[in-house]
Amino acid sequence: MTALPTQRLESWRYTDLRALNAMSFAEAPAASLPDGLPDIGVPRLVFVNGRFDEAASSALPFARNFAAVDEVSDLPLARINAEHAHDGVTLEIPDGVDAGVVLLVSYANGGALHPRHRVSLGAGAALTLLEVVKGDGVYWHNPVTDIVLAQGASLAHYRLQDESQEAFHLATIRATVAADAAYESFTAVMGAKLSRAEFHVELTGAKAHTHLNAAQLLGGSQHGDFTSVVRHKAPDCSSRQTVKSVLCDSARGVFQGRIEVERVAQKTDGYQMSQALLLSPTAEMDIKPELQIYADDVKCSHGATIGALDEEQVFYLRSRGIPEDTARSMLIRAFLTEALEPVTHEGAHALFEAAIETWWARK
Amino acid sequence: MLEIKNLSARIGDKEILRGVTLSVPDGEIHAIMGPNGAGKSTLSYVLSGRDGYEVTGGEAIYNGQDILALTPEARAAAGIFLAFQYPVELPGVGNANFMRTALNAVKRARGEAELDAVAFLKLARAALKKLSMQDDMLKRNVNVGFSGGEKKRNEVLQMALLQPGLAILDETDSGLDIDALKIVAEGVNALRSETFSALVITHYQRLLDYIVPDKVHVLAAGKIVRSGGPELALELEARGYAGLEAA
């Protein structure tokens, strides 16, 4: 049995998992699907407490049966997931097929869930995967998603983490991106008492590209950690990361971003930006950018800003008759714009817009 | 009708306004001139409700309502519009969305019907045309990457859409070339009516060639030290502000 990582591990320095010790790692109880889960008129796959709900799901030609997990990494949470995983989505898109949009909905309301999702795209294939996670009450969701993109494939991966405010959400997303392939992702973090989204993206072929954007919207005593490791292992690859955090009350946001550029990865173009708006004096943001560059002809930049809303801008809007709360929400929405850029699908974009609005109204 | 009576205000410990008294009847345009540091911008900010200014005495009544007690948005709904000396850039906020949100907020507060996107665009395009502005102004982010002249024209566009009863123009002429100045002046003149009044704050007489005021007031060291007709502006232009504090 693998133990939970502690803060003595450098990669877990800012996120304390001790609260999980009191939780069972065991399977979640069976539960029924609540009403009102998202539906944007596209094929939908539904998981309830970690189990595939066939009746609520669409039949997809490229869905495969779940296969046993063989975990080779030393990532503690992926190992724990492997020890308990018994279900998950497996999508295999054949060469040259544009599989359109798939909505993956996960709902939970108790226990521990360790789904193992696998998505592989053949050469030149395309898919938009919109993931929405929701729940009620206390539970631990520990999903691992493994993504393999063959040459020229393109995956748009949008995630809305809207877990119960009492839940724990620790997601690991790993993607291998071959030559000319693109992994475009955006994660919105609003839910969970404690959450981490950990991305490991390997750019293994020339001109592979990734976008790893996120918006963390946290209040109360929520803790949200967005951690990414991008490995440039081939020449002419590009990676873009824009992570925006809006923190209210005593919420705490973390961004750890590492870009590794191997010796062979000449002409790498890497960009990383982390910006946080602190809307309360007790909110906290921790940012740790890391660049490890072994090639000599690369363009890599990173930046970080932490600040408050510009009161001059708030006044300008109010002087035009816009109520203060609306003015602040407009400026926050504007702050998030750049992070949402990879979300080109209209239905998905509208879903995120609505979620951001709902968040602002309830914060 | 705007009535300012013995208005005093400070920033921190610094007294800026020391008893300003002034009335602007409906249908009139008054100019406020004065040297740097006289309190011209402070007066415009106190009237529009910006944070950071403490009113220590006096009152400002607009159409019978004590405006100093109102939030900035309530003042806008009451018909007060401030054209900023330095219009604020809003990256990520589209100009059209901004102006429609503002217009509808004001309409809502006044109990009027709101405009949908189509009706708003029609209205905005007509206003743009009058101000010799390009349609793409609406698609850009508010004031981001605008030239000084474009920013001021954008202020006038907002004013044209919001149709205020009282416009306060805070050194709108600063940094404008003569063509932009004329467009801004035309924008103000187009609003002239029996129910519109304006306070035109300026350091120079030049703007007043194009927006001819009914009255000119001189603000110095936080007080109105002289009032007169349009000829007072010409006199100031010729003689400067020196010695006015003593007058």
XYZ file of C-alpha atoms in Angstrom:
610
model
C 0.000 0.000 0.000
C 1.308 3.397 -0.954
C 1.266 6.120 1.661
C 0.006 9.637 1.068
C 2.737 12.139 0.216
C 3.754 14.515 3.004
C 4.928 18.114 2.864
C 8.492 16.919 3.251
C 8.332 16.066 -0.443
C 9.278 19.194 -2.396
C 6.416 18.713 -4.863
C 3.927 18.599 -1.976
C 5.397 21.436 0.061
C 2.373 23.713 -0.182
C -0.380 21.121 0.093
C -1.057 19.256 3.296
C -2.948 15.969 2.884
C -3.070 15.022 6.565
C -6.839 15.608 6.623
C -7.132 12.616 4.277
C -5.622 10.252 6.828
C -8.962 10.120 8.567
C -10.644 9.094 5.319
C -11.095 5.562 4.124
C -9.395 4.744 0.840
C -12.082 2.166 0.260
C -14.683 2.075 -2.373
C -17.564 4.510 -2.404
C -21.126 3.312 -1.844
C -23.506 2.927 -4.733
C -25.564 6.045 -5.323
C -28.179 7.231 -7.733
C -27.747 10.045 -10.167
C -29.185 13.389 -9.049
C -31.175 15.619 -11.375
C -29.740 18.659 -13.026
C -26.376 17.339 -14.186
C -24.937 19.257 -17.130
C -26.057 18.407 -20.613
C -24.851 20.451 -23.578
C -26.435 18.317 -26.242
C -23.401 16.131 -26.942
C -22.739 12.422 -26.200
C -22.349 12.008 -22.454
C -20.566 9.499 -20.237
C -21.673 9.436 -16.620
C -19.889 8.136 -13.542
C -21.584 7.930 -10.167
C -19.330 7.388 -7.174
C -16.663 6.097 -9.500
C -18.885 3.589 -11.321
C -19.872 3.890 -14.951
C -23.605 4.518 -15.236
C -24.465 2.877 -18.511
C -28.132 3.807 -18.431
C -27.354 7.515 -18.115
C -24.596 7.401 -20.738
C -24.521 7.542 -24.519
C -23.195 4.566 -26.477
C -19.935 5.662 -28.090
C -18.372 3.705 -30.978
C -14.855 4.390 -29.720
C -15.405 3.549 -26.039
C -13.573 0.433 -24.831
C -13.919 -1.752 -21.764
C -11.916 -0.964 -18.684
C -8.616 -2.831 -18.474
C -6.462 -3.488 -15.424
C -4.020 -0.771 -14.370
C -0.277 -1.207 -14.438
C 1.233 1.822 -12.721
C 4.931 2.328 -13.379
C 5.398 5.855 -12.046
C 6.436 6.760 -8.535
C 3.740 9.400 -8.172
C 2.099 8.517 -4.849
C -1.448 9.438 -5.834
C -1.256 7.626 -9.156
C -0.027 4.568 -7.269
C -2.858 4.796 -4.751
C -5.251 5.172 -7.672
C -3.777 2.049 -9.310
C -4.223 0.055 -6.114
C -7.952 0.830 -6.024
C -8.995 1.590 -9.609
C -11.703 -0.639 -11.004
C -13.428 1.570 -13.520
C -12.903 4.541 -15.800
C -13.416 5.826 -19.312
C -11.373 4.298 -22.096
C -11.607 6.145 -25.402
C -9.629 5.104 -28.469
C -10.074 7.350 -31.468
C -8.797 5.760 -34.686
C -6.397 7.500 -37.074
C -7.877 10.441 -38.908
C -11.218 10.400 -37.087
C -12.716 13.569 -35.673
C -14.727 12.226 -32.761
C -16.419 15.536 -31.981
C -17.307 16.441 -28.417
C -17.774 14.101 -25.464
C -19.034 15.192 -22.057
C -17.716 13.222 -19.099
C -19.747 13.803 -15.941
C -18.595 12.490 -12.579
C -20.871 12.722 -9.592
C -19.945 11.607 -6.084
C -21.468 11.759 -2.623
C -19.357 9.554 -0.377
C -16.365 7.279 0.088
C -13.266 7.272 -2.053
C -13.196 7.145 -5.844
C -10.135 6.206 -7.854
C -11.220 6.176 -11.502
C -8.592 5.584 -14.168
C -9.470 7.320 -17.427
C -7.598 6.650 -20.653
C -7.832 8.617 -23.845
C -5.792 7.825 -26.918
C -5.995 9.514 -30.276
C -4.571 7.977 -33.433
C -2.609 9.932 -36.018
C -4.516 13.015 -37.111
C -7.497 12.212 -34.870
C -9.375 14.897 -32.958
C -11.550 15.044 -29.850
C -12.980 17.607 -27.485
C -13.419 16.165 -23.999
C -15.375 18.223 -21.513
C -15.165 16.916 -17.980
C -17.481 18.087 -15.246
C -17.085 16.819 -11.703
C -19.713 17.523 -9.097
C -20.839 16.083 -5.801
C -22.432 16.414 -2.400
C -21.005 15.892 1.058
C -17.668 14.424 2.067
C -15.731 12.128 -0.283
C -12.340 11.732 -1.864
C -12.040 11.824 -5.647
C -8.632 10.681 -6.888
C -8.894 10.398 -10.677
C -5.984 9.660 -12.974
C -6.305 10.458 -16.663
C -3.753 9.059 -19.102
C -3.676 10.625 -22.536
C -1.717 9.510 -25.587
C -1.770 11.647 -28.712
C -0.241 10.223 -31.889
C 1.263 12.377 -34.616
C -0.919 15.291 -35.653
C -3.690 14.413 -33.196
C -5.536 17.125 -31.373
C -7.258 16.894 -27.990
C -9.105 19.774 -26.392
C -9.565 18.873 -22.741
C -11.728 21.136 -20.628
C -12.306 20.399 -16.961
C -14.783 21.952 -14.576
C -13.932 20.924 -11.027
C -17.066 21.831 -9.130
C -16.906 19.230 -6.357
C -18.772 19.520 -3.091
C -17.257 22.171 -0.824
C -16.454 19.440 1.721
C -14.776 17.072 -0.733
C -11.155 16.260 -1.522
C -10.167 16.268 -5.175
C -6.712 15.166 -6.258
C -6.464 14.724 -10.013
C -3.470 13.531 -11.966
C -3.479 14.141 -15.711
C -0.680 12.761 -17.859
C -0.360 13.403 -21.571
C 2.166 12.244 -24.140
C 2.089 14.445 -27.212
C 3.734 13.256 -30.437
C 4.989 15.352 -33.347
C 2.583 17.990 -34.631
C 0.004 16.938 -32.064
C -1.683 19.354 -29.689
C -3.005 18.992 -26.159
C -5.112 22.045 -25.347
C -6.424 22.124 -21.826
C -8.279 24.388 -19.481
C -9.238 23.598 -15.903
C -11.654 25.611 -13.817
C -11.329 24.978 -10.096
C -14.241 26.030 -7.919
C -15.109 23.106 -5.742
C -13.582 20.942 -3.027
C -12.291 21.825 0.397
C -8.864 20.764 -0.765
C -7.890 20.146 -4.351
C -4.945 19.604 -6.564
C -4.762 19.217 -10.328
C -1.393 17.822 -11.297
C -0.436 17.771 -14.962
C 2.481 15.935 -16.496
C 2.780 16.688 -20.192
C 5.532 15.242 -22.351
C 6.147 16.767 -25.752
C 7.872 13.858 -27.452
C 7.818 14.791 -31.143
C 8.851 17.875 -33.096
C 6.333 20.731 -33.117
C 4.161 19.199 -30.443
C 2.137 21.811 -28.595
C 0.338 22.162 -25.310
C -1.775 24.728 -23.554
C -2.230 24.143 -19.813
C -4.487 26.890 -18.596
C -6.436 27.158 -15.401
C -8.700 29.428 -13.411
C -8.908 28.833 -9.679
C -11.858 30.530 -7.988
C -11.699 29.888 -4.273
C -13.360 31.209 -1.139
C -13.958 30.257 2.469
C -11.040 28.139 3.640
C -10.619 26.304 0.331
C -7.196 25.173 -0.764
C -6.522 24.825 -4.499
C -3.237 23.594 -5.943
C -2.447 23.637 -9.655
C 0.796 21.852 -10.403
C 2.275 21.254 -13.827
C 5.351 19.630 -15.251
C 5.955 20.123 -18.958
C 8.800 18.194 -20.526
C 10.116 19.368 -23.862
C 11.753 16.252 -25.293
C 11.875 17.209 -28.991
C 12.745 20.323 -30.999
C 10.352 23.094 -32.048
C 7.730 22.355 -29.410
C 5.704 24.998 -27.653
C 3.979 25.139 -24.290
C 1.706 27.843 -22.961
C 0.418 28.160 -19.433
C -1.807 30.888 -18.091
C -3.042 30.247 -14.586
C -5.345 32.790 -12.970
C -6.443 32.594 -9.360
C -9.155 34.603 -7.664
C -9.024 34.150 -3.908
C -11.606 35.344 -1.394
C -11.860 35.007 2.395
C -8.995 32.833 3.704
C -8.683 30.725 0.586
C -5.252 29.610 -0.458
C -4.073 29.072 -4.014
C -0.933 27.294 -5.140
C 0.710 27.227 -8.544
C 3.776 25.123 -9.130
C 4.927 25.077 -12.728
C 8.012 23.344 -14.003
C 9.258 23.469 -17.570
C 11.999 20.991 -18.417
C 13.835 21.411 -21.697
C 16.033 18.494 -22.707
C 19.260 18.977 -24.614
C 17.663 17.831 -27.861
C 14.744 20.231 -27.549
C 16.196 23.171 -29.477
C 13.892 26.029 -30.507
C 11.616 25.318 -27.577
C 9.064 28.034 -26.982
C 7.849 27.933 -23.406
C 5.644 30.452 -21.662
C 4.222 30.398 -18.195
C 2.210 33.076 -16.420
C 0.575 32.911 -13.032
C -1.577 35.767 -11.838
C -3.617 36.019 -8.687
C -6.206 38.444 -7.428
C -6.520 38.495 -3.674
C -9.949 39.815 -2.722
C -9.336 39.587 1.000
C -6.422 40.394 3.294
C -6.404 36.816 4.622
C -6.248 35.081 1.233
C -2.916 33.567 0.248
C -1.211 32.610 -2.995
C 1.970 30.588 -3.329
C 3.705 30.506 -6.688
C 6.699 28.389 -7.572
C 7.917 28.570 -11.170
C 10.813 26.354 -12.171
C 12.725 26.246 -15.425
C 15.224 23.470 -16.102
C 16.831 24.127 -19.441
C 19.500 21.920 -20.984
C 19.217 23.143 -24.598
C 20.928 26.371 -25.651
C 18.575 27.759 -28.289
C 15.282 28.168 -26.491
C 12.762 30.855 -25.624
C 11.315 30.330 -22.173
C 9.639 32.919 -20.030
C 7.693 32.931 -16.838
C 5.991 35.582 -14.810
C 3.927 35.944 -11.704
C 1.778 38.702 -10.297
C -0.269 38.887 -7.128
C -2.510 41.853 -6.497
C -5.900 43.256 -5.661
C -8.617 44.599 -7.923
C -7.766 48.045 -9.245
C -10.066 50.443 -7.365
C -9.603 53.047 -10.096
C -11.167 50.573 -12.543
C -13.985 49.790 -10.110
C -14.727 53.504 -9.736
C -14.670 54.040 -13.499
C -17.345 51.375 -13.968
C -19.433 52.633 -11.058
C -19.260 56.208 -12.318
C -21.042 54.901 -15.418
C -23.922 53.589 -13.337
C -22.749 49.988 -12.956
C -23.438 48.682 -9.412
C -20.336 47.873 -7.384
C -20.866 44.110 -7.258
C -21.406 43.956 -11.025
C -18.351 46.150 -11.576
C -16.181 43.799 -9.536
C -17.561 40.751 -11.278
C -16.897 42.311 -14.707
C -13.280 42.985 -13.761
C -12.805 39.456 -12.436
C -14.342 38.037 -15.591
C -11.925 40.211 -17.598
C -9.024 38.967 -15.487
C -9.942 35.379 -16.374
C -10.346 35.973 -20.126
C -6.856 34.942 -21.149
C -7.027 31.671 -19.202
C -10.211 30.692 -21.041
C -8.680 31.203 -24.477
C -8.197 27.480 -25.248
C -11.928 26.898 -24.771
C -13.024 27.364 -28.371
C -16.112 25.124 -28.197
C -19.146 27.362 -27.758
C -21.181 25.041 -25.569
C -18.232 24.432 -23.270
C -17.435 28.128 -23.144
C -21.012 28.924 -22.148
C -20.870 26.254 -19.436
C -17.736 27.830 -17.925
C -19.210 31.322 -18.197
C -22.294 30.171 -16.321
C -20.192 28.396 -13.687
C -18.102 31.538 -13.116
C -21.258 33.605 -12.738
C -22.739 31.110 -10.285
C -19.509 31.125 -8.312
C -19.513 34.907 -8.065
C -23.158 34.953 -6.955
C -22.584 32.411 -4.162
C -19.110 33.484 -3.011
C -30.003 72.392 -11.188
C -26.774 71.799 -9.325
C -26.224 73.750 -6.136
C -22.928 73.478 -4.345
C -22.911 75.236 -0.996
C -19.801 75.894 1.017
C -18.325 72.523 0.053
C -15.120 71.516 1.823
C -13.171 68.324 1.288
C -9.802 66.864 2.059
C -7.559 63.967 1.154
C -5.997 62.632 4.329
C -4.965 65.703 6.286
C -4.755 67.925 3.266
C -7.571 70.437 2.827
C -8.268 70.756 -0.898
C -11.684 72.373 -1.136
C -12.276 75.209 1.340
C -15.885 76.242 0.902
C -16.885 76.095 -2.746
C -20.225 77.717 -3.558
C -21.648 77.504 -7.028
C -24.987 77.032 -8.828
C -25.459 75.664 -12.312
C -29.055 76.105 -13.489
C -30.530 73.661 -15.993
C -29.648 74.467 -19.570
C -26.392 76.240 -18.668
C -22.781 75.370 -19.157
C -20.338 76.682 -16.609
C -16.593 76.608 -16.878
C -14.296 76.214 -13.908
C -10.815 77.483 -14.498
C -7.901 77.755 -12.191
C -4.230 77.119 -11.661
C -2.782 73.666 -11.028
C -3.491 72.469 -7.526
C -6.528 74.703 -7.082
C -8.790 71.705 -6.452
C -10.448 71.413 -9.881
C -10.087 67.652 -10.192
C -10.947 67.142 -6.523
C -14.219 68.978 -7.089
C -15.072 66.667 -9.987
C -14.197 63.551 -7.981
C -16.126 64.674 -4.892
C -19.177 65.337 -7.065
C -18.921 61.911 -8.704
C -18.251 60.010 -5.479
C -14.749 58.667 -5.749
C -13.265 57.067 -2.620
C -10.437 58.748 -0.781
C -12.006 62.203 -0.443
C -13.524 63.211 2.839
C -16.238 65.837 2.683
C -15.734 67.976 5.783
C -18.527 70.466 5.245
C -21.165 71.894 2.939
C -23.438 70.167 0.487
C -24.080 69.435 -3.158
C -27.698 69.260 -4.251
C -28.671 68.078 -7.711
C -32.327 68.328 -8.684
C -33.236 68.582 -5.028
C -31.265 65.484 -4.007
C -28.213 65.489 -1.733
C -25.806 63.679 -4.028
C -22.943 63.428 -1.552
C -24.856 60.684 0.278
C -25.184 58.566 -2.890
C -22.949 55.825 -4.277
C -21.194 56.657 -7.556
C -23.604 54.393 -9.468
C -26.623 56.083 -7.881
C -25.214 59.466 -8.917
C -24.862 58.175 -12.478
C -28.455 56.967 -12.369
C -29.468 60.413 -11.109
C -27.969 61.812 -14.306
C -24.448 62.849 -13.339
C -21.643 61.940 -15.719
C -17.929 62.491 -15.169
C -15.716 62.631 -18.243
C -12.355 61.574 -16.847
C -9.161 63.530 -17.319
C -7.396 60.176 -17.618
C -9.909 57.587 -18.835
C -9.171 54.221 -17.250
C -8.078 51.212 -19.324
C -10.036 48.004 -18.753
C -8.162 45.068 -20.335
C -10.480 42.158 -21.064
C -13.639 44.291 -20.962
C -15.116 44.908 -24.414
C -16.264 48.469 -25.085
C -19.692 47.423 -26.378
C -20.345 45.139 -23.399
C -19.171 47.872 -21.018
C -21.404 50.539 -22.528
C -24.461 48.298 -22.791
C -24.018 47.163 -19.170
C -23.715 50.792 -18.080
C -26.666 51.979 -20.142
C -28.896 49.153 -18.950
C -27.838 49.624 -15.323
C -28.817 53.277 -15.544
C -32.075 52.430 -17.342
C -32.904 49.830 -14.713
C -32.246 52.293 -11.911
C -34.523 54.801 -13.634
C -37.252 52.211 -14.158
C -36.873 52.254 -17.949
C -36.817 49.271 -20.317
C -33.391 47.756 -21.001
C -31.911 47.416 -24.479
C -31.056 44.081 -26.064
C -27.765 43.650 -27.926
C -29.246 44.493 -31.314
C -31.029 47.642 -30.201
C -27.911 48.740 -28.333
C -25.660 48.282 -31.364
C -27.990 50.330 -33.500
C -27.945 53.135 -30.962
C -24.181 52.950 -30.476
C -23.451 52.957 -34.216
C -25.568 56.070 -34.683
C -23.728 57.787 -31.815
C -20.354 56.760 -33.256
C -21.231 58.209 -36.602
C -22.142 61.563 -35.066
C -18.769 61.643 -33.331
C -16.792 60.636 -36.465
C -15.649 57.457 -34.710
C -14.995 54.066 -36.283
C -17.303 51.123 -35.545
C -14.339 48.993 -34.446
C -14.109 51.208 -31.354
C -16.914 49.063 -29.929
C -15.019 45.799 -30.412
C -11.868 46.944 -28.668
C -11.218 46.619 -24.966
C -12.199 49.736 -23.044
C -9.531 52.393 -23.667
C -6.799 49.753 -24.115
C -4.328 50.880 -26.735
C -6.401 53.994 -27.446
C -4.595 57.211 -28.321
C -5.223 60.187 -26.020
C -7.734 61.564 -28.506
C -9.532 58.236 -28.863
C -9.861 57.929 -25.093
C -11.497 61.334 -24.834
C -13.794 60.565 -27.747
C -14.713 57.335 -26.013
C -15.720 59.415 -22.975
C -17.913 61.573 -25.159
C -19.436 58.459 -26.728
C -20.373 57.155 -23.290
C -21.838 60.532 -22.455
C -23.869 60.555 -25.669
C -25.274 57.113 -24.847
C -25.988 57.748 -21.165
C -27.645 61.130 -21.874
C -26.771 62.699 -18.516
C -28.545 65.720 -17.090
C -25.267 67.040 -15.698
C -21.893 66.424 -17.298
C -18.666 67.183 -15.483
C -15.764 67.386 -17.909
C -12.471 67.125 -16.044
C -9.790 68.712 -18.218
C -11.156 66.873 -21.203
C -9.043 69.111 -23.416
C -5.706 68.031 -21.956
C -3.615 66.214 -24.520
C -6.046 66.800 -27.376
C -5.181 68.111 -30.798
C -7.490 70.667 -32.348
C -9.496 68.148 -34.405
C -10.177 65.927 -31.425
C -11.032 69.011 -29.372
C -13.655 70.020 -31.925
C -15.201 66.549 -31.903
C -15.372 66.535 -28.121
C -16.897 70.015 -28.118
C -19.461 69.002 -30.732
C -20.366 66.030 -28.578
C -21.075 68.324 -25.627
C -22.841 70.927 -27.733
C -25.080 68.240 -29.217
C -26.395 67.508 -25.721
C -27.254 71.130 -25.015
C -30.865 71.485 -24.061
C -33.021 73.024 -21.377
C -32.558 69.926 -19.238
C -28.799 69.522 -19.678
C -26.120 71.368 -17.818
C -22.359 70.961 -17.673
C -19.377 71.880 -15.574
C -16.404 72.212 -17.857
C -13.178 72.087 -15.885
C -10.212 73.347 -17.796
C -6.851 74.917 -17.334
C -6.900 76.699 -20.674
C -9.306 78.956 -22.459
C -8.943 77.046 -25.757
C -11.758 74.529 -25.154
C -14.106 77.414 -24.365
C -13.785 78.664 -27.961
C -15.741 75.550 -28.892
C -17.934 75.033 -25.847
C -19.057 78.549 -25.101
C -19.936 78.742 -21.407
C -22.711 80.768 -19.876
C -20.518 81.476 -16.879
C -16.878 81.171 -15.943
C -15.705 80.593 -12.365
C -12.173 80.796 -11.128
C -11.171 78.217 -8.535
C -8.042 79.025 -6.582
C -6.785 77.486 -3.344
C -10.036 75.559 -2.903
C -12.462 78.464 -3.324
C -14.312 80.214 -6.122
C -12.530 83.544 -6.181
C -14.213 85.122 -9.194
C -17.203 84.514 -11.426
C -18.145 86.190 -14.666
C -19.234 85.723 -18.253
C -17.233 84.113 -21.082
C -15.064 87.232 -21.269
C -13.478 86.249 -17.944
C -11.798 83.292 -19.663
C -10.214 85.614 -22.194
C -9.021 87.904 -19.436
C -7.408 84.964 -17.631
C -5.790 83.830 -20.846
C -4.262 87.309 -21.231
C -3.245 87.931 -17.614
C -2.796 84.492 -16.104
C -3.927 83.333 -12.683
C -1.375 85.337 -10.721
C -2.835 87.465 -7.981
C -6.244 85.776 -8.054
C -5.935 84.227 -4.634
C -5.886 87.700 -3.180
C -8.894 88.899 -5.189
